[in-house]
C-alpha atoms as a printed R data frame, in Angstrom:
    type eleno elety resid chain resno       x       y       z
1   ATOM     1    CA   MET     A     1 143.027 161.980  75.636
2   ATOM     2    CA   ARG     A     2 142.535 165.730  76.265
3   ATOM     3    CA   THR     A     3 144.691 167.423  78.759
4   ATOM     4    CA   PHE     A     4 144.012 170.688  80.437
5   ATOM     5    CA   LEU     A     5 146.923 172.526  81.774
6   ATOM     6    CA   LEU     A     6 145.728 175.086  84.355
7   ATOM     7    CA   ARG     A     7 146.930 178.498  85.205
8   ATOM     8    CA   ASN     A     8 146.519 180.500  88.327
9   ATOM     9    CA   LEU     A     9 147.237 184.149  89.326
10  ATOM    10    CA   ALA     A    10 150.911 183.236  89.974
11  ATOM    11    CA   GLY     A    11 151.383 181.948  86.388
12  ATOM    12    CA   TRP     A    12 151.596 178.273  85.200
13  ATOM    13    CA   VAL     A    13 150.611 175.889  87.952
14  ATOM    14    CA   ALA     A    14 151.205 172.197  87.820
15  ATOM    15    CA   LEU     A    15 147.520 170.937  87.959
16  ATOM    16    CA   VAL     A    16 146.093 168.971  84.984
17  ATOM    17    CA   ALA     A    17 142.486 167.727  84.418
18  ATOM    18    CA   LEU     A    18 142.609 164.543  82.258
19  ATOM    19    CA   ALA     A    19 139.554 163.859  80.337
20  ATOM    20    CA   TRP     A    20 139.067 161.107  77.847
21  ATOM    21    CA   GLY     A    21 136.541 161.147  74.874
22  ATOM    22    CA   PRO     A    22 135.719 163.400  71.916
23  ATOM    23    CA   VAL     A    23 135.084 167.020  72.618
24  ATOM    24    CA   GLY     A    24 132.323 168.626  70.502
25  ATOM    25    CA   ALA     A    25 132.728 166.135  67.698
26  ATOM    26    CA   PRO     A    26 130.082 166.127  64.915
27  ATOM    27    CA   PRO     A    27 127.473 163.277  65.368
28  ATOM    28    CA   ALA     A    28 127.993 160.067  63.241
29  ATOM    29    CA   ARG     A    29 125.410 159.636  60.429
30  ATOM    30    CA   ALA     A    30 124.103 156.469  58.954
31  ATOM    31    CA   GLN     A    31 123.592 155.932  55.251
32  ATOM    32    CA   GLY     A    32 121.090 158.447  53.754
33  ATOM    33    CA   GLY     A    33 122.086 161.095  56.107
34  ATOM    34    CA   ALA     A    34 120.021 159.788  59.182
35  ATOM    35    CA   THR     A    35 121.646 160.230  62.426
36  ATOM    36    CA   VAL     A    36 122.530 157.013  64.193
37  ATOM    37    CA   ALA     A    37 121.284 156.254  67.726
38  ATOM    38    CA   ALA     A    38 124.786 156.513  69.190
39  ATOM    39    CA   ALA     A    39 125.056 160.241  68.319
40  ATOM    40    CA   ARG     A    40 122.536 160.889  71.037
41  ATOM    41    CA   ALA     A    41 124.849 159.679  73.670
42  ATOM    42    CA   PRO     A    42 126.530 162.349  75.832
43  ATOM    43    CA   ARG     A    43 129.511 164.286  74.659
44  ATOM    44    CA   ALA     A    44 131.741 166.822  76.052
45  ATOM    45    CA   TYR     A    45 131.628 170.423  74.597
46  ATOM    46    CA   THR     A    46 134.374 172.951  75.515
47  ATOM    47    CA   ARG     A    47 134.820 176.542  75.192
48  ATOM    48    CA   SER     A    48 137.642 178.694  76.368
49  ATOM    49    CA   GLY     A    49 138.157 182.424  76.886
50  ATOM    50    CA   HIS     A    50 140.204 185.195  78.618
51  ATOM    51    CA   LEU     A    51 138.241 186.100  81.728
52  ATOM    52    CA   MET     A    52 139.192 187.847  84.819
53  ATOM    53    CA   GLY     A    53 142.613 188.406  83.435
54  ATOM    54    CA   SER     A    54 143.203 184.710  83.105
55  ATOM    55    CA   HIS     A    55 142.507 181.692  80.883
56  ATOM    56    CA   PHE     A    56 139.164 179.972  81.632
57  ATOM    57    CA   THR     A    57 137.964 176.561  80.252
58  ATOM    58    CA   PHE     A    58 134.212 175.562  80.293
59  ATOM    59    CA   THR     A    59 133.280 171.996  79.635
60  ATOM    60    CA   ALA     A    60 129.701 170.676  79.511
61  ATOM    61    CA   VAL     A    61 128.731 167.095  79.118
62  ATOM    62    CA   SER     A    62 125.302 166.771  77.202
63  ATOM    63    CA   ALA     A    63 123.379 164.758  74.649
64  ATOM    64    CA   ASP     A    64 121.875 168.075  73.478
65  ATOM    65    CA   ASP     A    65 124.433 170.040  71.491
66  ATOM    66    CA   SER     A    66 122.153 173.135  71.401
67  ATOM    67    CA   LEU     A    67 121.830 173.062  75.241
68  ATOM    68    CA   ALA     A    68 125.536 172.486  75.739
69  ATOM    69    CA   TRP     A    69 126.585 175.673  73.672
70  ATOM    70    CA   ARG     A    70 123.843 177.817  75.385
71  ATOM    71    CA   ALA     A    71 125.096 176.746  78.760
72  ATOM    72    CA   LEU     A    72 128.719 177.374  77.890
73  ATOM    73    CA   ARG     A    73 127.876 180.878  76.748
74  ATOM    74    CA   ALA     A    74 125.821 181.615  79.790
75  ATOM    75    CA   GLY     A    75 128.567 180.445  82.032
76  ATOM    76    CA   MET     A    76 131.071 182.751  80.338
77  ATOM    77    CA   ARG     A    77 128.551 185.614  80.494
78  ATOM    78    CA   GLU     A    78 128.182 184.977  84.285
79  ATOM    79    CA   THR     A    79 131.898 185.153  84.909
80  ATOM    80    CA   GLN     A    80 132.112 188.486  82.891
81  ATOM    81    CA   ARG     A    81 129.250 189.920  85.046
82  ATOM    82    CA   ILE     A    82 131.175 189.090  88.181
83  ATOM    83    CA   ASP     A    83 134.423 190.304  86.908
84  ATOM    84    CA   HIS     A    84 132.772 193.627  86.117
85  ATOM    85    CA   LEU     A    85 131.234 193.836  89.551
86  ATOM    86    CA   PHE     A    86 134.191 192.930  91.651
87  ATOM    87    CA   SER     A    87 137.243 193.875  89.673
88  ATOM    88    CA   TYR     A    88 140.164 195.587  91.385
89  ATOM    89    CA   TRP     A    89 141.040 197.183  87.921
90  ATOM    90    CA   ASP     A    90 137.750 198.155  86.380
91  ATOM    91    CA   SER     A    91 137.012 201.941  87.330
92  ATOM    92    CA   THR     A    92 133.304 201.166  87.476
93  ATOM    93    CA   SER     A    93 133.469 198.199  89.777
94  ATOM    94    CA   GLN     A    94 131.964 198.471  93.279
95  ATOM    95    CA   VAL     A    95 135.246 197.350  94.852
96  ATOM    96    CA   VAL     A    96 136.942 200.318  93.254
97  ATOM    97    CA   LYS     A    97 134.305 202.600  94.591
98  ATOM    98    CA   ILE     A    98 134.954 201.287  98.093
99  ATOM    99    CA   ASN     A    99 138.730 201.826  97.646
100 ATOM   100    CA   ARG     A   100 138.303 205.376  96.372
101 ATOM   101    CA   MET     A   101 136.285 206.334  99.502
102 ATOM   102    CA   ALA     A   102 138.695 204.745 101.954
103 ATOM   103    CA   GLY     A   103 139.137 207.047 104.904
104 ATOM   104    CA   VAL     A   104 136.268 209.323 103.524
105 ATOM   105    CA   ARG     A   105 132.870 207.586 103.896
106 ATOM   106    CA   PRO     A   106 131.141 204.150 103.591
107 ATOM   107    CA   VAL     A   107 130.002 203.000 100.273
108 ATOM   108    CA   VAL     A   108 126.587 201.135  99.805
109 ATOM   109    CA   VAL     A   109 126.962 198.086  97.619
110 ATOM   110    CA   ASP     A   110 124.743 195.403  96.174
111 ATOM   111    CA   GLN     A   111 123.722 192.589  98.419
112 ATOM   112    CA   GLU     A   112 125.999 190.200  96.244
113 ATOM   113    CA   VAL     A   113 129.032 192.303  96.877
114 ATOM   114    CA   TYR     A   114 128.340 192.768 100.444
115 ATOM   115    CA   ASP     A   115 127.842 189.142 101.093
116 ATOM   116    CA   LEU     A   116 131.139 188.095  99.333
117 ATOM   117    CA   ILE     A   117 133.086 190.788 101.288
118 ATOM   118    CA   ALA     A   118 131.519 189.418 104.495
119 ATOM   119    CA   ARG     A   119 132.481 185.772 103.547
120 ATOM   120    CA   THR     A   120 135.991 186.868 102.977
121 ATOM   121    CA   LEU     A   121 136.193 188.396 106.427
122 ATOM   122    CA   LYS     A   122 134.836 185.177 107.942
123 ATOM   123    CA   ILE     A   123 137.660 183.285 106.179
124 ATOM   124    CA   SER     A   124 140.295 185.828 107.559
125 ATOM   125    CA   ALA     A   125 138.944 185.186 110.956
126 ATOM   126    CA   LEU     A   126 139.147 181.396 110.438
127 ATOM   127    CA   THR     A   127 142.803 181.622 109.233
128 ATOM   128    CA   GLY     A   128 143.883 184.119 111.780
129 ATOM   129    CA   GLY     A   129 144.388 186.639 108.997
130 ATOM   130    CA   ALA     A   130 146.493 184.404 106.799
131 ATOM   131    CA   PHE     A   131 143.960 185.078 104.126
132 ATOM   132    CA   ASP     A   132 143.381 188.865 104.021
133 ATOM   133    CA   ALA     A   133 141.484 190.748 101.368
134 ATOM   134    CA   THR     A   134 143.052 194.097 102.368
135 ATOM   135    CA   PHE     A   135 146.455 192.842 101.214
136 ATOM   136    CA   ALA     A   136 146.254 195.312  98.317
137 ATOM   137    CA   SER     A   137 146.860 197.979 100.951
138 ATOM   138    CA   GLY     A   138 150.444 196.919 101.348
139 ATOM   139    CA   ASP     A   139 153.338 198.552  99.491
140 ATOM   140    CA   LYS     A   140 154.967 196.689  96.698
141 ATOM   141    CA   ILE     A   141 158.584 196.469  97.852
142 ATOM   142    CA   TYR     A   142 159.499 193.082  95.913
143 ATOM   143    CA   THR     A   143 160.252 192.364  92.287
144 ATOM   144    CA   PHE     A   144 159.567 188.697  91.497
145 ATOM   145    CA   ASP     A   145 161.639 188.563  88.432
146 ATOM   146    CA   ARG     A   146 163.280 185.194  88.759
147 ATOM   147    CA   GLN     A   147 166.679 186.939  89.400
148 ATOM   148    CA   ALA     A   148 169.206 186.915  92.102
149 ATOM   149    CA   HIS     A   149 168.906 189.946  94.390
150 ATOM   150    CA   PRO     A   150 171.638 191.229  96.662
151 ATOM   151    CA   ALA     A   151 169.420 191.386  99.823
152 ATOM   152    CA   LEU     A   152 165.814 191.620 101.185
153 ATOM   153    CA   PRO     A   153 164.423 195.045 101.807
154 ATOM   154    CA   ASP     A   154 165.421 196.307 105.380
155 ATOM   155    CA   SER     A   155 163.066 195.368 108.168
156 ATOM   156    CA   ALA     A   156 161.588 198.956 108.671
157 ATOM   157    CA   THR     A   157 160.661 199.106 105.003
158 ATOM   158    CA   VAL     A   158 158.952 195.715 105.291
159 ATOM   159    CA   ARG     A   159 157.051 196.598 108.458
160 ATOM   160    CA   ARG     A   160 155.842 199.895 106.881
161 ATOM   161    CA   SER     A   161 154.712 197.870 103.821
162 ATOM   162    CA   VAL     A   162 151.988 196.154 105.727
163 ATOM   163    CA   ALA     A   163 150.995 198.948 108.256
164 ATOM   164    CA   ARG     A   164 147.584 199.528 106.520
165 ATOM   165    CA   ILE     A   165 146.798 195.718 106.009
166 ATOM   166    CA   GLY     A   166 144.093 194.426 108.441
167 ATOM   167    CA   TRP     A   167 140.945 192.613 107.654
168 ATOM   168    CA   GLU     A   168 139.663 193.473 111.151
169 ATOM   169    CA   LYS     A   169 139.589 197.169 110.293
170 ATOM   170    CA   VAL     A   170 136.937 196.767 107.582
171 ATOM   171    CA   ARG     A   171 133.508 197.948 108.894
172 ATOM   172    CA   MET     A   172 130.282 196.419 107.522
173 ATOM   173    CA   ASP     A   173 126.778 197.642 108.010
174 ATOM   174    CA   PRO     A   174 124.285 194.918 107.283
175 ATOM   175    CA   ALA     A   175 121.363 197.365 107.475
176 ATOM   176    CA   THR     A   176 122.511 199.379 104.705
177 ATOM   177    CA   HIS     A   177 124.903 197.128 102.882
178 ATOM   178    CA   ALA     A   178 127.613 199.720 103.399
179 ATOM   179    CA   VAL     A   179 131.293 198.897 103.440
180 ATOM   180    CA   TYR     A   180 133.931 201.298 104.786
181 ATOM   181    CA   LEU     A   181 137.754 201.208 104.856
182 ATOM   182    CA   PRO     A   182 138.549 203.590 107.783
183 ATOM   183    CA   GLU     A   183 142.173 204.626 106.602
184 ATOM   184    CA   LYS     A   184 143.344 206.385 103.693
185 ATOM   185    CA   GLY     A   185 145.374 204.254 101.466
186 ATOM   186    CA   MET     A   186 143.539 201.009 102.388
187 ATOM   187    CA   ARG     A   187 142.415 198.736  99.608
188 ATOM   188    CA   LEU     A   188 140.270 195.703  99.015
189 ATOM   189    CA   ASN     A   189 141.240 193.278  96.444
190 ATOM   190    CA   LEU     A   190 139.238 190.118  96.125
191 ATOM   191    CA   ALA     A   191 141.520 188.337  93.683
192 ATOM   192    CA   GLY     A   192 142.228 185.727  96.290
193 ATOM   193    CA   VAL     A   193 138.618 184.328  96.123
194 ATOM   194    CA   LEU     A   194 137.067 185.988  93.023
195 ATOM   195    CA   GLN     A   195 137.976 183.274  90.385
196 ATOM   196    CA   GLY     A   196 136.597 180.688  92.763
197 ATOM   197    CA   TYR     A   197 133.453 182.544  93.256
198 ATOM   198    CA   GLY     A   198 133.135 183.160  89.413
199 ATOM   199    CA   VAL     A   199 133.469 179.339  88.791
200 ATOM   200    CA   ARG     A   200 130.857 178.505  91.543
201 ATOM   201    CA   ARG     A   201 128.348 180.872  90.032
202 ATOM   202    CA   ALA     A   202 128.920 179.825  86.531
203 ATOM   203    CA   GLN     A   203 128.671 176.166  87.461
204 ATOM   204    CA   ALA     A   204 125.360 176.621  89.288
205 ATOM   205    CA   LEU     A   205 123.885 178.490  86.292
206 ATOM   206    CA   MET     A   206 124.985 175.625  83.933
207 ATOM   207    CA   LYS     A   207 123.672 172.989  86.203
208 ATOM   208    CA   GLN     A   208 120.371 174.962  86.530
209 ATOM   209    CA   MET     A   209 120.102 174.949  82.716
210 ATOM   210    CA   GLY     A   210 120.320 171.157  82.591
211 ATOM   211    CA   ILE     A   211 123.991 170.388  82.345
212 ATOM   212    CA   ALA     A   212 124.346 167.355  84.636
213 ATOM   213    CA   GLY     A   213 128.122 166.947  84.196
214 ATOM   214    CA   GLY     A   214 131.084 169.379  83.427
215 ATOM   215    CA   LEU     A   215 134.179 170.969  84.433
216 ATOM   216    CA   ILE     A   216 135.204 174.630  84.903
217 ATOM   217    CA   ASN     A   217 138.757 175.555  85.035
218 ATOM   218    CA   GLY     A   218 139.138 179.161  86.058
219 ATOM   219    CA   SER     A   219 142.874 179.693  86.032
220 ATOM   220    CA   GLY     A   220 143.781 176.772  88.325
221 ATOM   221    CA   ASP     A   221 140.447 176.917  90.321
222 ATOM   222    CA   VAL     A   222 138.754 173.728  89.078
223 ATOM   223    CA   TYR     A   223 135.233 172.548  89.793
224 ATOM   224    CA   CYS     A   224 133.817 169.283  88.267
225 ATOM   225    CA   TRP     A   225 130.456 167.769  88.790
226 ATOM   226    CA   GLY     A   226 128.560 164.865  87.431
227 ATOM   227    CA   LYS     A   227 130.419 162.452  85.307
228 ATOM   228    CA   GLN     A   228 132.519 162.486  81.916
229 ATOM   229    CA   ALA     A   229 130.744 161.559  78.682
230 ATOM   230    CA   ASP     A   230 131.750 157.971  79.149
231 ATOM   231    CA   GLY     A   231 130.353 157.763  82.692
232 ATOM   232    CA   SER     A   232 133.764 157.953  84.463
233 ATOM   233    CA   GLY     A   233 134.711 160.408  87.112
234 ATOM   234    CA   TRP     A   234 136.968 163.423  86.368
235 ATOM   235    CA   ARG     A   235 140.650 162.599  86.749
236 ATOM   236    CA   ILE     A   236 142.639 165.602  88.278
237 ATOM   237    CA   ALA     A   237 146.479 165.380  88.246
238 ATOM   238    CA   ILE     A   238 148.691 167.530  90.545
239 ATOM   239    CA   GLY     A   239 151.990 168.542  89.057
240 ATOM   240    CA   ASP     A   240 155.467 168.454  90.334
241 ATOM   241    CA   PRO     A   241 157.010 171.962  91.051
242 ATOM   242    CA   ALA     A   242 160.456 170.553  90.653
243 ATOM   243    CA   ARG     A   243 159.707 169.216  87.102
244 ATOM   244    CA   PRO     A   244 157.364 171.771  85.369
245 ATOM   245    CA   ARG     A   245 154.425 170.287  83.425
246 ATOM   246    CA   THR     A   246 154.964 166.983  84.880
247 ATOM   247    CA   VAL     A   247 152.638 165.021  87.184
248 ATOM   248    CA   SER     A   248 153.313 163.935  90.747
249 ATOM   249    CA   SER     A   249 150.053 162.400  91.736
250 ATOM   250    CA   TRP     A   250 146.436 162.193  90.820
251 ATOM   251    CA   LEU     A   251 142.816 161.569  92.105
252 ATOM   252    CA   THR     A   252 139.424 160.911  90.633
253 ATOM   253    CA   VAL     A   253 136.712 163.304  91.776
254 ATOM   254    CA   SER     A   254 133.156 164.434  91.089
255 ATOM   255    CA   ASP     A   255 131.092 167.458  92.481
256 ATOM   256    CA   MET     A   256 134.322 168.725  94.015
257 ATOM   257    CA   ALA     A   257 136.803 171.642  93.734
258 ATOM   258    CA   VAL     A   258 140.570 171.091  93.282
259 ATOM   259    CA   VAL     A   259 142.369 174.402  93.644
260 ATOM   260    CA   THR     A   260 146.228 174.764  93.494
261 ATOM   261    CA   ALA     A   261 148.460 177.761  94.371
262 ATOM   262    CA   GLY     A   262 152.151 177.626  93.528
263 ATOM   263    CA   ASN     A   263 154.953 180.168  94.075
264 ATOM   264    CA   TYR     A   264 157.548 178.714  91.658
265 ATOM   265    CA   GLU     A   265 156.750 180.765  88.649
266 ATOM   266    CA   GLN     A   266 157.139 184.352  90.407
267 ATOM   267    CA   TYR     A   267 159.947 184.504  92.516
268 ATOM   268    CA   PHE     A   268 163.526 185.880  93.292
269 ATOM   269    CA   THR     A   269 166.493 184.528  95.217
270 ATOM   270    CA   VAL     A   270 168.773 186.105  97.879
271 ATOM   271    CA   ASN     A   271 172.068 184.060  98.560
272 ATOM   272    CA   GLY     A   272 170.561 181.039  97.013
273 ATOM   273    CA   THR     A   273 167.375 181.271  99.091
274 ATOM   274    CA   TYR     A   274 164.107 181.121  97.091
275 ATOM   275    CA   TYR     A   275 161.391 183.765  97.934
276 ATOM   276    CA   GLY     A   276 158.047 183.262  96.089
277 ATOM   277    CA   HIS     A   277 155.316 185.871  95.415
278 ATOM   278    CA   ILE     A   278 152.761 184.920  98.179
279 ATOM   279    CA   ILE     A   279 153.306 187.425 100.900
280 ATOM   280    CA   ASN     A   280 152.594 186.827 104.683
281 ATOM   281    CA   PRO     A   281 150.120 189.816 105.419
282 ATOM   282    CA   HIS     A   282 151.366 189.747 109.093
283 ATOM   283    CA   THR     A   283 155.028 190.081 108.455
284 ATOM   284    CA   GLY     A   284 155.360 191.540 104.952
285 ATOM   285    CA   TYR     A   285 157.906 188.839 103.979
286 ATOM   286    CA   PRO     A   286 157.239 186.185 101.369
287 ATOM   287    CA   ALA     A   287 155.759 183.053 102.653
288 ATOM   288    CA   THR     A   288 158.315 180.166 103.025
289 ATOM   289    CA   GLY     A   289 158.142 176.419 103.526
290 ATOM   290    CA   LEU     A   290 155.847 175.331 100.671
291 ATOM   291    CA   ARG     A   291 156.126 175.300  96.843
292 ATOM   292    CA   SER     A   292 152.626 174.094  96.166
293 ATOM   293    CA   VAL     A   293 149.267 173.862  97.920
294 ATOM   294    CA   THR     A   294 146.263 171.937  96.530
295 ATOM   295    CA   ILE     A   295 142.844 172.307  98.411
296 ATOM   296    CA   ILE     A   296 140.075 169.625  97.714
297 ATOM   297    CA   CYS     A   297 136.575 170.403  98.995
298 ATOM   298    CA   PRO     A   298 132.922 170.836  97.624
299 ATOM   299    CA   ASP     A   299 133.154 174.714  97.700
300 ATOM   300    CA   VAL     A   300 135.540 176.107  95.077
301 ATOM   301    CA   GLU     A   301 135.186 179.565  96.523
302 ATOM   302    CA   LEU     A   302 136.343 178.392  99.902
303 ATOM   303    CA   ALA     A   303 139.110 176.382  98.307
304 ATOM   304    CA   ASP     A   304 140.339 179.517  96.469
305 ATOM   305    CA   ALA     A   305 140.786 181.357  99.717
306 ATOM   306    CA   LEU     A   306 142.282 178.440 101.551
307 ATOM   307    CA   ASP     A   307 145.032 177.649  99.293
308 ATOM   308    CA   ASP     A   308 146.713 181.102  99.788
309 ATOM   309    CA   ALA     A   309 145.946 180.869 103.473
310 ATOM   310    CA   VAL     A   310 147.743 177.518 103.922
311 ATOM   311    CA   PHE     A   311 150.627 178.788 101.925
312 ATOM   312    CA   VAL     A   312 150.992 181.628 104.489
313 ATOM   313    CA   LEU     A   313 150.583 179.273 107.512
314 ATOM   314    CA   GLY     A   314 153.191 176.929 106.312
315 ATOM   315    CA   PRO     A   315 153.136 173.096 106.473
316 ATOM   316    CA   GLN     A   316 152.526 172.401 110.020
317 ATOM   317    CA   ALA     A   317 149.939 175.043 110.815
318 ATOM   318    CA   GLY     A   318 148.404 174.841 107.340
319 ATOM   319    CA   LEU     A   319 147.802 170.987 107.747
320 ATOM   320    CA   ALA     A   320 146.471 171.699 111.358
321 ATOM   321    CA   LEU     A   321 143.973 174.118 109.899
322 ATOM   322    CA   VAL     A   322 142.664 171.773 107.175
323 ATOM   323    CA   ASN     A   323 142.415 168.818 109.535
324 ATOM   324    CA   ARG     A   324 140.025 170.845 111.666
325 ATOM   325    CA   LEU     A   325 137.829 171.655 108.717
326 ATOM   326    CA   LYS     A   326 134.994 169.211 107.804
327 ATOM   327    CA   GLY     A   327 134.966 168.165 104.173
328 ATOM   328    CA   VAL     A   328 138.198 169.712 103.346
329 ATOM   329    CA   ASP     A   329 141.366 168.083 102.398
330 ATOM   330    CA   CYS     A   330 144.761 169.164 101.094
331 ATOM   331    CA   THR     A   331 148.072 168.004  99.651
332 ATOM   332    CA   LEU     A   332 151.127 170.124 100.123
333 ATOM   333    CA   ILE     A   333 154.598 169.870  98.458
334 ATOM   334    CA   THR     A   334 157.321 171.506 100.735
335 ATOM   335    CA   ASP     A   335 160.376 173.435  99.719
336 ATOM   336    CA   ASP     A   336 162.500 170.371 100.063
337 ATOM   337    CA   GLY     A   337 160.125 168.247  97.669
338 ATOM   338    CA   GLN     A   338 158.286 166.328 100.454
339 ATOM   339    CA   THR     A   339 154.612 165.795  99.739
340 ATOM   340    CA   LEU     A   340 152.284 165.960 102.658
341 ATOM   341    CA   VAL     A   341 148.540 165.202 102.827
342 ATOM   342    CA   SER     A   342 145.599 165.761 105.282
343 ATOM   343    CA   ARG     A   343 144.056 163.092 107.270
344 ATOM   344    CA   GLY     A   344 141.258 162.373 104.713
345 ATOM   345    CA   MET     A   345 143.382 162.821 101.581
346 ATOM   346    CA   GLN     A   346 144.136 159.822  99.434
347 ATOM   347    CA   LEU     A   347 146.382 160.371  96.229
348 ATOM   348    CA   ASN     A   348 147.544 158.084  93.559
349 ATOM   349    CA   SER     A   349 151.200 158.783  93.510
350 ATOM   350    CA   TYR     A   350 153.226 158.848  90.158
351 ATOM   351    CA   HIS     A   351 156.320 158.512  92.224
352 ATOM   352    CA   SER     A   352 157.679 155.610  94.159
353 ATOM   353    CA   ALA     A   353 157.673 157.542  97.423
354 ATOM   354    CA   ALA     A   354 154.161 157.511  99.069
355 ATOM   355    CA   PRO     A   355 152.871 160.763 100.439
356 ATOM   356    CA   ALA     A   356 153.561 161.443 104.250
357 ATOM   357    CA   ALA     A   357 150.397 161.441 106.277
358 ATOM   358    CA   ALA     A   358 149.562 164.530 108.192
359 ATOM   359    CA   LYS     A   359 149.834 164.316 112.107
360 ATOM   360    CA   PRO     A   360 146.922 165.546 114.074
């Protein structure tokens, strides 16, 4: 058994993809050096790398080892290209150019960049601003050092910290593909969706090259398609925040994204109350009520944005949002350890307590 322990922007997250079978093993050979017929059966080939500041794993299922390795390299190169184009940290990226010209003038960008920003604004509208790519405009007033702090920042400081955040302020010109941040100090950061977008583009490229089955794990943003080498579906296990690196439930999927966000690695406490790193862009305070959000849907880019949005919305409003979206499901783990699921979600629980069904 091969186990993938996934990582997201917040650190280790408890999401595991379980795949059985040899990975990139050399073909068996008959006497005399001839390759036996069984060697032509599909096998899983895996390659990992540090991309977008995180750990990525690419798996391709193929009977053609040359094709598999070419596809894996192509998937990694595509992810690198996207990172260079959209990075918040790369001084040559188009997102950085937009940020530099905030309050000065619009910046004309590539169609691809314009389209992704436009989609993030649509998700912001859908979630009532719970997902907001201008979150980088906020001041950094918290230190998530896993330590006990004497108090939260005062309310005036918190209000000021989010004064420049606002997805609705972003101006888009479809005729010229120009993007404008109208206030000095405003910043775009697409980190909340970029890894999902990178996974989606890499998967589409690998599939176009002839890889009928595979799995890409972009730091906790997982997309799997087709079947494993033995013909079975991909088994995805969701971890237990209360017991790191253990499993609470699992499901079998194909042609589906499974994306998890957790706030139990980056946090601080005040008087015993736990505050995680995911900030509510409306209030400036850390989002509370949830420890883990897992989104399941066919679009890994959308899932990547929704996990943070549901985290900010909280258990009730987050479930209500997911239950309104066609083809999207979720499972949530609350601060008190309760597991909640959306209406269409079916989990195989590793614990004796069954997940609580979401109410309409």
